[in-house]
Structures are given as C-alpha cells and as structure tokens.
Coordinates of C-alpha atoms in Angstrom, one line a residue:
Chain A
M2 CA 143.5 76.1 9.2
S3 CA 140.1 76.8 11.0
L4 CA 139.1 80.4 11.1
G5 CA 140.3 80.6 15.6
T6 CA 143.2 79.0 14.4
Y7 CA 144.2 81.6 12.0
F8 CA 143.0 84.2 13.9
D9 CA 145.0 83.4 16.6
Q10 CA 148.4 82.7 14.6
L11 CA 148.3 86.3 13.0
E12 CA 147.8 87.5 16.5
H13 CA 150.9 86.1 17.5
D14 CA 152.4 86.6 14.2
V15 CA 152.0 90.6 14.2
L16 CA 152.1 90.8 17.8
A17 CA 155.8 88.6 18.1
A18 CA 156.9 91.6 15.4
M19 CA 156.6 93.7 18.8
R20 CA 158.8 91.6 21.2
K21 CA 162.6 91.6 21.6
P22 CA 164.7 93.7 18.9
S23 CA 167.0 92.5 16.5
K24 CA 170.2 92.9 16.3
L25 CA 170.0 94.7 13.2
Y26 CA 167.4 96.7 14.7
W27 CA 169.8 97.9 17.2
I28 CA 172.0 99.2 14.9
A29 CA 169.2 101.1 12.4
L30 CA 167.9 102.4 15.3
V31 CA 171.1 103.8 16.5
V32 CA 172.0 104.9 12.8
S33 CA 169.1 106.7 12.7
A34 CA 170.2 108.7 15.6
A35 CA 173.6 109.3 15.5
A36 CA 172.1 110.8 12.2
F37 CA 169.2 113.2 13.9
A38 CA 171.7 114.0 16.7
L39 CA 173.8 115.6 13.8
G40 CA 171.2 117.5 12.8
L41 CA 169.6 118.8 15.8
G42 CA 173.6 118.8 16.6
C43 CA 173.6 121.7 13.0
W44 CA 169.9 122.8 14.0
G45 CA 172.0 124.0 16.8
W46 CA 174.7 125.6 15.7
Q47 CA 172.5 127.5 13.5
I48 CA 170.6 129.0 15.8
Y49 CA 173.7 130.2 17.9
E50 CA 175.2 131.7 14.9
G51 CA 172.5 132.7 13.0
L52 CA 170.7 131.8 9.6
G53 CA 174.0 132.6 7.9
V54 CA 175.9 129.9 8.2
A55 CA 173.5 128.7 5.9
G56 CA 173.1 129.3 2.3
I57 CA 170.8 130.8 1.9
R58 CA 170.9 134.4 0.7
S59 CA 169.6 136.9 -1.6
P60 CA 168.5 135.5 -4.2
V61 CA 168.2 132.1 -3.3
G62 CA 166.1 132.3 -0.2
W63 CA 164.3 128.9 -0.2
G64 CA 166.8 126.4 -0.3
V65 CA 167.4 123.3 1.3
Y66 CA 165.0 123.9 4.6
I67 CA 162.2 124.2 2.5
T68 CA 162.9 121.7 -0.3
D69 CA 163.5 119.5 2.7
F70 CA 159.5 120.5 4.0
V71 CA 158.1 120.2 0.5
F72 CA 159.8 116.4 0.0
W73 CA 158.6 115.5 4.4
V74 CA 154.9 116.9 3.8
G75 CA 155.0 114.5 0.1
I76 CA 155.7 112.2 1.6
A77 CA 153.3 112.5 4.5
H78 CA 150.5 112.4 1.9
S79 CA 151.1 108.4 0.9
G80 CA 150.0 107.6 4.5
T81 CA 146.2 109.3 4.3
L82 CA 145.8 108.3 0.5
I83 CA 146.2 104.4 1.4
S84 CA 144.7 104.2 4.1
A85 CA 141.3 106.8 3.5
V86 CA 141.4 107.1 -0.5
L87 CA 142.0 102.9 -0.3
F88 CA 139.5 102.1 2.4
L89 CA 136.4 104.1 0.2
F90 CA 137.0 102.5 -2.9
R91 CA 137.3 99.2 -0.8
A92 CA 140.9 98.0 -2.0
K93 CA 141.8 95.2 0.6
F94 CA 145.2 95.2 0.0
R95 CA 145.5 98.2 1.3
C96 CA 144.8 96.7 5.4
S97 CA 148.6 95.2 4.8
F98 CA 150.0 98.3 4.5
N99 CA 148.0 101.0 5.8
R100 CA 149.0 100.8 10.1
S101 CA 152.6 101.8 8.4
A102 CA 151.2 104.4 6.2
E103 CA 149.3 105.5 8.7
A104 CA 152.3 105.7 11.7
M105 CA 155.0 107.2 8.0
T106 CA 151.9 110.0 7.6
V107 CA 152.1 110.8 10.7
I108 CA 155.9 110.7 11.4
A109 CA 156.5 112.5 8.2
V110 CA 154.2 115.8 9.2
M111 CA 156.5 115.8 12.1
T112 CA 159.5 116.1 10.4
A113 CA 157.8 118.3 7.9
G114 CA 156.6 120.9 10.7
L115 CA 160.2 121.7 12.2
F116 CA 161.2 122.7 8.9
P117 CA 159.9 126.1 8.6
L118 CA 160.8 126.9 12.0
I119 CA 164.8 125.8 11.2
H120 CA 164.2 128.0 8.1
L121 CA 162.6 130.9 10.2
G122 CA 166.3 131.2 12.1
R123 CA 164.8 133.0 14.6
C124 CA 163.0 129.8 15.3
W125 CA 161.6 130.9 19.1
F126 CA 159.5 133.7 16.8
F127 CA 157.2 130.8 15.6
Y128 CA 154.1 131.9 17.2
W129 CA 154.2 135.3 14.6
L130 CA 152.4 132.1 12.2
M131 CA 149.6 131.8 14.5
P132 CA 146.8 134.0 14.8
Y133 CA 146.3 135.4 17.9
P134 CA 145.7 138.6 19.0
N135 CA 148.0 141.3 20.3
Q136 CA 148.3 143.7 21.4
R137 CA 147.8 146.0 17.9
H138 CA 145.2 143.5 17.2
L139 CA 146.9 143.4 13.9
W140 CA 146.2 139.9 12.5
V141 CA 147.8 137.3 10.2
N142 CA 147.7 138.2 6.6
F143 CA 145.2 135.4 5.9
R144 CA 145.7 136.3 2.1
S145 CA 149.3 134.6 1.8
P146 CA 149.7 131.4 0.8
L147 CA 151.8 130.4 4.3
I148 CA 149.1 131.3 6.6
W149 CA 147.0 128.2 4.7
D150 CA 150.2 126.1 5.2
V151 CA 149.8 126.7 8.6
F152 CA 146.3 126.0 8.5
A153 CA 147.1 123.1 6.1
V154 CA 149.7 121.5 7.9
S155 CA 148.5 121.8 11.4
T156 CA 144.8 119.8 10.3
Y157 CA 146.7 117.2 8.6
F158 CA 148.7 116.5 11.3
T159 CA 145.1 116.6 13.5
I160 CA 143.1 114.5 11.3
S161 CA 146.1 112.0 10.2
A162 CA 147.0 111.3 14.4
V163 CA 143.4 111.0 14.9
F164 CA 142.8 108.4 12.2
F165 CA 146.1 106.9 13.0
F166 CA 144.8 106.1 17.0
V167 CA 141.1 105.4 15.9
G168 CA 142.4 102.7 13.8
L169 CA 144.6 100.6 16.4
I170 CA 141.6 101.2 18.7
P171 CA 141.0 97.9 18.2
D172 CA 144.3 96.5 17.6
L173 CA 146.0 97.7 21.2
A174 CA 143.1 96.0 23.2
I175 CA 144.6 92.7 21.5
A176 CA 147.5 93.1 22.5
R177 CA 146.0 94.4 26.1
R178 CA 145.1 90.8 26.2
R179 CA 148.3 89.1 24.7
F180 CA 150.9 91.6 26.7
T181 CA 152.4 91.9 30.2
G182 CA 153.7 93.6 32.8
W183 CA 154.0 97.5 32.0
R184 CA 153.6 97.0 28.3
H185 CA 149.6 96.0 29.5
W186 CA 149.0 98.7 31.4
V187 CA 149.8 101.1 28.9
F188 CA 147.5 99.3 26.4
R189 CA 145.3 98.6 28.9
I190 CA 144.9 102.3 29.2
L191 CA 144.8 103.1 25.7
S192 CA 142.7 101.1 24.3
L193 CA 139.6 103.2 26.4
G194 CA 138.2 100.2 27.3
W195 CA 137.4 98.2 24.0
Q196 CA 135.3 95.2 23.9
G197 CA 134.5 95.3 20.6
T198 CA 130.7 95.5 21.3
A199 CA 128.1 95.6 18.5
E200 CA 127.4 99.3 19.8
Q201 CA 131.1 100.1 20.2
W202 CA 131.7 98.3 15.9
K203 CA 128.5 100.2 15.0
H204 CA 130.0 103.9 16.5
Y205 CA 133.6 103.0 15.3
A206 CA 132.6 102.4 11.6
W207 CA 130.8 105.3 11.3
L208 CA 134.1 107.4 12.9
Y209 CA 135.7 105.2 10.3
M210 CA 134.0 105.9 7.1
F211 CA 133.8 109.7 8.2
L212 CA 137.9 110.5 8.7
A213 CA 138.3 108.8 5.4
A214 CA 136.3 111.4 3.7
F215 CA 137.3 114.1 5.7
A216 CA 140.8 112.7 5.3
T217 CA 140.4 111.9 1.1
P218 CA 140.3 115.7 0.1
L219 CA 142.8 117.1 2.6
V220 CA 145.2 114.6 0.6
I221 CA 144.3 116.8 -1.8
S222 CA 144.0 120.5 -0.1
V223 CA 147.4 120.3 2.0
H224 CA 149.9 119.4 -0.9
S225 CA 147.9 121.7 -3.6
V226 CA 148.2 124.5 -1.1
V227 CA 151.8 123.7 -0.6
S228 CA 152.2 124.2 -4.4
W229 CA 150.4 127.4 -4.0
D230 CA 153.3 128.9 -1.5
F231 CA 155.1 129.2 -5.3
A232 CA 152.4 129.1 -7.6
M233 CA 150.7 132.5 -6.1
S234 CA 153.7 134.2 -7.2
V235 CA 155.2 135.3 -9.5
I236 CA 158.1 134.2 -10.2
P237 CA 159.4 132.2 -13.6
G238 CA 158.4 128.6 -13.1
W239 CA 157.0 128.9 -10.5
H240 CA 153.7 131.0 -11.5
T241 CA 151.9 128.0 -13.4
T242 CA 148.2 126.9 -12.8
I243 CA 149.8 123.1 -12.9
F244 CA 151.1 123.4 -9.5
A245 CA 148.2 121.9 -7.4
P246 CA 147.4 118.7 -9.6
Y247 CA 151.4 118.1 -10.4
F248 CA 152.4 118.2 -6.9
V249 CA 150.0 116.4 -5.3
A250 CA 150.6 113.3 -7.8
G251 CA 154.6 114.4 -6.9
A252 CA 153.5 113.8 -3.9
I253 CA 151.9 110.6 -4.0
F254 CA 154.1 109.3 -6.0
S255 CA 157.3 110.0 -3.4
G256 CA 154.8 109.0 0.0
T257 CA 154.8 105.6 -1.9
A258 CA 157.8 104.7 -3.2
M259 CA 158.3 105.3 1.2
V260 CA 155.9 103.3 2.0
I261 CA 158.2 100.8 -0.2
T262 CA 161.3 101.9 0.6
L263 CA 159.5 101.3 4.4
V264 CA 157.8 98.4 4.6
V265 CA 160.3 95.7 2.2
P266 CA 162.7 95.5 4.8
M267 CA 160.4 95.8 7.5
R268 CA 158.5 92.3 6.0
R269 CA 161.5 90.8 6.2
I270 CA 162.8 91.6 9.9
L271 CA 159.3 91.5 11.6
G272 CA 158.5 88.1 10.1
L273 CA 155.5 88.7 7.6
D274 CA 156.0 87.5 4.5
N275 CA 152.3 86.0 4.9
Y276 CA 150.3 89.0 5.2
I277 CA 151.8 91.5 3.2
T278 CA 152.5 89.2 -0.2
V279 CA 154.0 90.1 -2.9
D280 CA 150.5 91.1 -4.4
H281 CA 149.6 93.7 -2.5
F282 CA 153.5 95.1 -3.6
E283 CA 152.9 94.6 -6.8
A284 CA 149.3 96.4 -6.8
I285 CA 151.4 99.2 -4.5
A286 CA 154.0 99.2 -7.7
K287 CA 151.0 100.2 -10.0
I288 CA 150.3 103.2 -7.6
L289 CA 154.0 104.1 -7.9
L290 CA 153.8 103.6 -12.2
F291 CA 150.2 105.2 -12.8
T292 CA 151.3 108.7 -10.5
S293 CA 154.5 108.6 -12.3
L294 CA 153.0 108.6 -15.3
I295 CA 151.1 111.4 -14.3
V296 CA 154.3 113.2 -12.5
S297 CA 155.8 112.8 -16.2
Y298 CA 153.1 114.2 -17.9
S299 CA 153.2 117.3 -15.7
Y300 CA 156.9 118.1 -16.6
I301 CA 156.1 117.8 -19.9
V302 CA 153.5 119.8 -19.7
E303 CA 155.2 122.4 -17.9
F304 CA 157.6 123.1 -20.4
V305 CA 154.4 123.1 -23.5
L306 CA 153.0 125.7 -21.3
A307 CA 156.7 128.4 -21.4
W308 CA 157.1 127.2 -24.6
Y309 CA 153.9 128.4 -25.5
S310 CA 153.5 131.2 -23.8
G311 CA 155.7 133.3 -25.8
N312 CA 156.9 134.6 -22.1
P313 CA 160.5 135.4 -22.5
F314 CA 161.0 134.6 -18.5
E315 CA 159.3 131.4 -18.4
I316 CA 160.9 130.3 -22.0
A317 CA 164.7 131.7 -20.3
H318 CA 163.7 130.0 -17.2
F319 CA 162.9 126.5 -18.4
S320 CA 166.4 126.8 -20.9
F321 CA 168.5 127.6 -18.1
R322 CA 167.1 124.0 -16.0
A323 CA 167.1 122.3 -18.8
V324 CA 170.5 123.3 -20.2
G325 CA 171.8 126.3 -17.0
D326 CA 174.5 125.4 -13.9
Y327 CA 171.3 122.6 -12.0
R328 CA 171.3 120.5 -14.8
Y329 CA 172.7 117.5 -13.6
L330 CA 170.1 117.0 -11.1
Y331 CA 166.9 117.9 -13.5
W332 CA 168.6 115.3 -15.9
L333 CA 168.6 112.6 -12.7
M334 CA 165.5 113.8 -11.7
L335 CA 164.2 113.3 -14.6
F336 CA 165.3 109.2 -15.4
C337 CA 164.7 108.2 -11.3
N338 CA 161.0 110.1 -11.8
G339 CA 160.1 109.4 -15.1
L340 CA 162.0 106.8 -17.0
L341 CA 162.9 104.4 -14.7
P342 CA 159.5 103.5 -12.8
L343 CA 158.2 103.1 -16.9
T344 CA 159.9 99.3 -16.2
L345 CA 157.4 98.7 -14.4
F346 CA 154.7 97.9 -17.1
V347 CA 157.1 94.7 -16.9
K348 CA 155.0 92.5 -14.8
R349 CA 158.5 90.3 -13.4
L350 CA 159.9 93.8 -12.2
R351 CA 156.4 94.8 -10.2
R352 CA 156.8 91.7 -8.1
N353 CA 160.5 91.4 -7.4
L354 CA 160.9 93.1 -4.3
K355 CA 164.4 93.3 -4.4
Y356 CA 164.0 95.5 -7.7
L357 CA 161.4 97.9 -5.9
F358 CA 163.3 98.4 -3.0
V359 CA 166.0 100.3 -4.9
L360 CA 163.6 101.8 -7.2
S361 CA 161.6 103.7 -4.5
L362 CA 165.0 104.7 -3.2
F363 CA 165.5 106.0 -6.6
V364 CA 162.1 107.9 -7.1
N365 CA 162.9 109.2 -3.2
V366 CA 166.1 110.9 -4.5
G367 CA 164.4 112.1 -7.8
M368 CA 161.7 113.4 -5.4
W369 CA 164.0 115.4 -3.5
L370 CA 165.9 117.1 -6.5
E371 CA 162.4 117.3 -7.8
R372 CA 161.2 119.8 -5.0
F373 CA 165.5 121.9 -5.2
V374 CA 165.4 122.0 -8.5
I375 CA 161.6 123.7 -9.0
I376 CA 162.4 125.3 -5.7
V377 CA 166.4 126.9 -5.9
S378 CA 166.5 127.0 -9.9
S379 CA 163.5 129.6 -10.0
L380 CA 164.6 132.0 -7.6
A381 CA 168.5 131.9 -9.3
R382 CA 167.4 133.0 -12.2
D383 CA 164.2 135.4 -12.0
F384 CA 163.2 138.6 -14.2
D385 CA 166.4 140.8 -13.4
P386 CA 170.0 139.5 -14.6
Y387 CA 171.4 141.6 -11.8
N388 CA 169.4 139.9 -9.5
W389 CA 171.2 136.1 -10.7
G390 CA 172.5 134.1 -8.2
N391 CA 174.0 130.4 -7.6
Y392 CA 173.4 128.4 -4.3
A393 CA 174.7 125.3 -2.8
P394 CA 173.5 124.0 0.8
R395 CA 176.2 124.1 2.9
F396 CA 177.1 121.7 5.7
V397 CA 174.5 122.7 8.3
E398 CA 171.6 122.9 5.6
I399 CA 173.3 118.6 4.6
G400 CA 173.2 118.2 8.3
V401 CA 170.1 119.1 9.1
T402 CA 168.6 117.0 5.5
I403 CA 170.8 114.1 7.2
G404 CA 169.4 114.4 10.8
S405 CA 165.2 114.8 9.1
F406 CA 166.4 111.5 7.7
G407 CA 167.2 110.0 11.2
M408 CA 164.2 111.8 13.0
F409 CA 162.0 110.0 10.6
F410 CA 163.8 106.3 10.2
M411 CA 164.2 106.7 14.4
L412 CA 160.3 106.9 15.4
F413 CA 159.4 104.4 12.5
L414 CA 161.7 101.9 14.1
I415 CA 160.5 102.6 17.6
F416 CA 156.7 102.4 16.1
T417 CA 157.7 98.9 14.9
K418 CA 158.2 97.9 18.1
M419 CA 155.2 99.9 20.4
L420 CA 152.5 99.6 18.6
P421 CA 151.3 96.8 15.8
V422 CA 152.3 97.2 12.7
L423 CA 149.1 95.7 10.9
A424 CA 145.4 96.2 11.0
I425 CA 145.1 92.6 12.3
A426 CA 140.9 93.7 13.5
E427 CA 140.8 94.4 9.6
V428 CA 143.1 92.1 8.3
K429 CA 140.5 89.2 10.5
E430 CA 137.8 90.8 8.0
H431 CA 139.1 90.4 5.2
A432 CA 140.1 86.5 6.2
S433 CA 137.1 86.1 7.4
Chain B
M12 CA 121.4 84.5 34.1
I13 CA 123.2 85.1 31.2
R14 CA 124.3 82.0 28.6
E15 CA 127.2 82.1 27.0
Y16 CA 126.9 81.2 23.6
K17 CA 131.7 81.4 22.0
F18 CA 132.2 80.7 17.9
D19 CA 134.9 80.6 16.0
D20 CA 133.4 80.8 13.2
K21 CA 130.8 83.5 11.3
A22 CA 128.5 81.4 9.9
A23 CA 127.5 79.9 12.5
F24 CA 127.3 83.0 15.3
L25 CA 125.3 85.1 12.7
H26 CA 123.0 81.6 12.1
Q27 CA 123.0 81.6 16.2
L28 CA 122.4 85.0 17.1
E29 CA 119.1 84.6 14.4
E30 CA 118.2 81.7 15.5
L31 CA 117.3 83.2 19.3
V32 CA 116.3 86.7 17.5
R33 CA 113.6 84.7 15.5
S34 CA 112.7 82.6 18.5
G35 CA 111.9 85.8 20.6
V36 CA 114.6 86.8 22.5
H37 CA 114.9 90.7 22.0
P38 CA 118.1 92.4 20.6
R39 CA 118.1 94.3 23.7
R40 CA 118.5 91.3 25.8
L41 CA 121.5 90.5 23.8
T42 CA 125.3 91.5 23.9
V43 CA 127.6 90.6 21.2
T44 CA 130.9 91.0 21.0
T45 CA 133.3 90.3 17.8
P46 CA 136.9 90.5 17.1
F47 CA 136.2 92.8 14.2
H48 CA 133.4 94.6 12.7
V49 CA 130.4 92.7 11.2
H50 CA 127.5 94.3 9.4
E51 CA 125.0 91.3 9.3
V52 CA 124.8 92.4 13.1
E53 CA 123.7 95.5 13.0
H54 CA 120.7 93.9 10.6
I55 CA 119.9 90.9 12.7
L56 CA 119.9 93.2 15.9
H57 CA 118.0 96.0 14.0
L58 CA 120.8 98.3 15.6
R59 CA 119.8 102.2 15.2
P60 CA 122.2 103.9 12.7
S61 CA 124.5 105.6 14.9
W62 CA 124.4 109.4 15.8
L63 CA 127.7 110.3 15.1
K64 CA 126.9 111.5 11.6
L65 CA 124.8 114.6 13.9
F66 CA 128.6 115.7 15.5
T67 CA 130.1 115.2 12.6
L68 CA 127.8 117.7 10.9
F69 CA 127.9 120.0 13.6
G70 CA 131.5 120.1 13.9
A71 CA 131.3 120.6 10.0
A72 CA 129.1 123.5 9.9
A73 CA 130.6 125.1 13.0
G74 CA 134.2 124.6 11.2
L75 CA 132.8 126.1 8.4
T76 CA 131.1 129.3 10.5
A77 CA 134.1 130.0 12.0
G78 CA 136.6 130.0 9.5
F79 CA 134.9 132.7 7.1
A80 CA 133.8 133.9 10.5
F81 CA 137.8 134.0 11.7
T82 CA 138.9 135.3 7.9
I83 CA 136.3 137.7 7.7
G84 CA 136.1 139.2 11.6
T85 CA 140.1 139.7 11.6
A86 CA 140.3 141.3 8.0
L87 CA 137.5 143.6 9.5
D88 CA 139.3 144.6 12.6
W89 CA 142.3 146.2 11.4
P90 CA 141.5 146.5 7.5
L91 CA 144.6 147.0 6.0
R92 CA 144.9 147.2 2.1
T93 CA 147.6 144.7 0.6
G94 CA 148.9 143.8 -3.2
G95 CA 145.4 145.7 -3.9
K96 CA 143.4 142.9 -2.4
P97 CA 139.8 144.0 -1.3
I98 CA 139.8 143.9 2.9
V99 CA 137.0 141.1 3.1
A100 CA 139.0 138.6 0.2
L101 CA 136.6 135.9 -0.4
P102 CA 138.7 133.4 -2.2
T103 CA 141.6 133.4 -0.4
Y104 CA 139.3 132.7 2.9
I105 CA 137.8 129.3 1.3
I106 CA 141.1 127.9 2.0
V107 CA 141.4 128.4 6.0
A108 CA 137.2 127.9 6.1
F109 CA 137.6 124.6 4.5
E110 CA 140.7 123.4 6.5
L111 CA 138.5 124.2 9.4
T112 CA 135.2 122.8 8.5
I113 CA 138.1 118.8 8.4
L114 CA 139.6 120.1 11.5
F115 CA 137.2 120.3 13.7
G116 CA 134.5 117.6 11.8
G117 CA 137.4 115.2 12.0
V118 CA 137.9 116.0 16.1
I119 CA 134.5 116.6 17.0
S120 CA 133.4 113.4 15.4
F121 CA 136.4 111.5 17.4
L122 CA 134.9 113.2 20.3
G123 CA 131.4 112.2 20.0
F124 CA 132.6 108.6 18.9
L125 CA 134.0 108.9 22.5
F126 CA 130.7 110.4 24.0
L127 CA 128.1 107.6 22.3
S128 CA 130.4 104.3 23.1
R129 CA 131.0 105.3 26.3
F130 CA 135.2 105.5 25.3
P131 CA 137.2 105.7 27.7
D132 CA 135.1 103.2 30.1
I133 CA 137.0 103.1 33.5
P134 CA 135.1 100.0 34.9
A135 CA 136.7 98.2 32.5
I136 CA 139.9 99.2 32.3
V137 CA 140.3 99.1 35.9
A138 CA 139.2 95.9 36.2
G139 CA 140.8 94.8 33.1
T140 CA 138.0 93.2 30.8
E141 CA 139.0 91.6 28.3
C142 CA 137.8 90.8 24.8
G143 CA 138.8 87.7 23.1
P144 CA 139.1 86.6 19.1
E145 CA 135.8 84.5 19.8
F146 CA 132.3 86.0 18.3
I147 CA 130.2 85.7 21.7
I148 CA 126.5 86.1 22.4
R149 CA 125.0 87.1 26.1
E150 CA 122.1 86.1 25.8
D151 CA 120.6 87.4 29.3
T152 CA 117.5 85.3 30.1
G153 CA 115.9 86.8 32.8
E154 CA 116.2 84.0 35.2
A155 CA 117.6 84.1 38.9
V156 CA 120.6 82.0 39.0

C-alpha cells in the first residue's frame, strides 16, 4: 500500500467513527445520561434539603464526595501522562491513545471540579474559594492546601484543555475537508484556517513541546497538592511524607486503568483495530503493572512507617485499617490494586484485551476504595476515643457518585462522535 | 506564475525541495504544505527557530512573579497570623507561584502561537481553503502568467 493510499484509508477510518452512531452507542449514551440525571436529581435534592441528607457528619466530615474528587482527579492524570510524558520520551505507541486520554483528562477534571462544590452544601458560595478583593480586604489563606488545590486543579484544567485543543488543530483541518454541511462549518472555524505550511508546523511543534514540558511537572504537582490536603494535617494515617509520590503513582495507575476501560470497547465499536493494536495495549499494560508495583510498595511503606514510628496513634490507626470496621474494603483494595495486576507479568495476559478490560475494571474499583479507605478510616478513628464514629454513604451520595460516572461516560461518548478519536497527523508522521 | 509540485511520498518531496533550493530558488519563493510536521523542511528552507520561546519565557516569568507578588501582597494587605506561621510564609507560596508559572507560561505560549501563525486566519476560513493529504511545494517563479 502506498503512503498516499494509507493516509486516505486512515482519514476515512478515523472519521468514519464520527458518522452515524450504532444502536449500541445510543444505548450506552442513554444509560449514561440517565445515570447523570440521577446524580443531578440527588444533588438538587441535597441543595433543597441541606447537607444533612448526606451521611457525612462529625467525625467523618469528608466522605464519598471527597473520595470521588480525588478519584476523578486521579483518573485525569493518565491523559497528560500519556500525552505529555510519552511525547517527551518519544514513545511511539502514545499516538494510539493520546487523543482519548486527553479527552478523558478534560472530562475527568470537569467531573472532579464538581465535587468540592457538591461537598460545600451551599454551593452558591463557591466563589469564597477564589482570591478576590472583598469589602473587608480579607484574602483567602494561601497557607491552606485547599487553596493550593483551587490553583492546581484550575491550572490543570486550563492547560489540559489547551493541550487537547492544540493537538486537535491539524486533525480538525482534515475533518473540515472530509465533512460537509454544518460539521464542515464547525471544523472550518475550529481549525482556525490551518493550512499545514512549514511556518505553521514550526510554531506548532514548538508550542506542543512547551505545553508537554509544562504539563509534565504539572501532573506531578496537581496530585501532590491533592495529597497535601491530607498530609498537611496531623490526623493519623494522613500525616506522612510519602503521600505525594504515593498519590501521584496511584493517580497514574488509576488513569491508565481507565484508559484501558475506555479504549478497549471504543476500538471495537469504532472499528479502529488496525490503528490501536495489541502491541499498543501491551505497552500500556506495562505502565499499569509498573505503577501497580509502586502503589503496592507504598502500601507496605505506610505500614512500616507507622510501625517504626513508635507512635501509638499511627500504629492503632493502621491496625484499624487492616482489622477494623473497614477491613473488607481494605483487603479488597489490596487484591484489586496489588495482587491482581501482578498477573500482568504473564505476557499472554498482557496481550489479552478481554482480560485487560476486566482487570482495568477491578483496578478502577480498587483505586476508588483506596481513596475511601484513606479518607474515611482516618477520620473515623483519630486521637480521642470519644470522637470516634463510623461512616456509611447515604442514597444521595451513592446517587451523586453514579451520576459522576454517568457524566463522565456521557461526555466521552459525545466526544467520540464529535471529534477525531485518533491523532491522525501524528499517526501519519509515524507511518511515514 | 505559481508552479506546483505534489507528492504522496515524503522522500520524493524532500528530494524535490532540496533540488529546488540547490538550483538557486530562494526559500522565500517556496511555499510548502505537509500533512504532518517534517523536521527536514526547516533545515532545507533555513527557517529561523520560532520566536515562540520568548512568549513562553515571558509567560512563565510573569506567572512566577505574579504568584509571589499576589500571595505576599495579600498577606501584607491584611496581616493575620494563623497556626503560628509567619505572615509571609514563603514555602507555602511556592506552590501557588509554581502553578501560576505553568498557567501563564502555557496560556501565553498558546496566544503567542496564534499571533505568530496569524490564527485565526479569517480569509482562509471565509474562503474555505483546504489542505490535502499530499506534500505540496508551490514555487513562485516571478514570471507573469
């Protein structure tokens, strides 16, 4: 096959995925939208009735909402990892995943960003988090990790969205040529008049490199800042120096799992088997295995630090994690995140897409549980036994959590039909 | 008069481009469009490195300055000691300054890209100028049609 024919086939195949949706697609979209509507309904009910309808109360003031926030920020991480870090390392397999992963990042940060608002209860006062000159000249406390979070997450969203859009520009120009009607006009405007001249490509390559170079430390900083929401406190189980790297590794681990969860069915439904190959999945499975080992190591270090600290509160807390009221969740978390991914040492399993898909679902569950265990078990047992108390989420929290998954999958499904799901120009570059 | 060369193959395109430059055609009289970034084109046409790095440097420096100025300025605007920490707690402000360095650096780089590439190219959008999957060299021969 000549290069010209291959390019033509590539453009046709990738853009064909944006044509008329199949029945399966509509079913998935309706289910996701229904879940999203359930979440909105639950949130609306909470706004109407007050935060008391949720299960969070003293001593567990941070429950499922903050678990969801950390989970979705973590999911967002792999997008930038695959895009930016692998770009800087010139890993060729990235071009099969980077567009989906970048879209996943933008959507996951949008989903994560809702949770602090939901958790606020009176969400219309969210602007109190913003540093603005109010009438008393009283500014936000920049020494608080919660304010660092505002800066980190909003910067992450902005840079991820810019990175996503910049990567799309050459492909939007291809879509502009291939589509007619209203889509042609949308792509004509969105592609900004891209012609692919040497000058344009020159500036584009520099911009892409700079954005990748900015995004890489940003990935590390954002989840480090999220971890400091906990580690800057003195609560047993939270106050530890390993939290930043532990959370960053966990975020990349969960994000990689979510990429597999999304891309395995997407590849099949959109007929992209020739472009997203088993070799590519094997490469990403290795990232999953590697990050799983780091996360497992962190689980061990946490216990060792507590044990050798000689601090009775730390020791008591970690004993509570392993054999206390949340022990089933803890052991299930270890199984999903530490034990099950070890099977990826077997090459045959790394190359089995059905197995990878099921494994990624377990990792998603395991990583959600990890955040729940860290947040809830620490708050449930702090220093003073008179202040102990367990937490279980109520219907409204479960509904909002289901709604967040609905929102995430709904927006991702819309993305697959609105924008090219593969970086066409980049695949061409590698093919040439 | 514009003379146009179209290629499906990258190697043939680069060969022709080199031939044209070697034969004495000034790079300014050549317009090259490619379906993806071809690094060799910049060397053959002796294109200057992009000025984009200046926008990036300015953006990052502005973000860093703004991050420290904002946090220190607001702390001094209403001195309120909390948790026994100093009024100007520099280590904690590094995080805000770092995030703003990235934010300003990234956004100003993007704006610089739009400026240097003359985007959005309104005449091209209105006229509906397309770019195909081929490698194209357009040579302005300077002759009247």
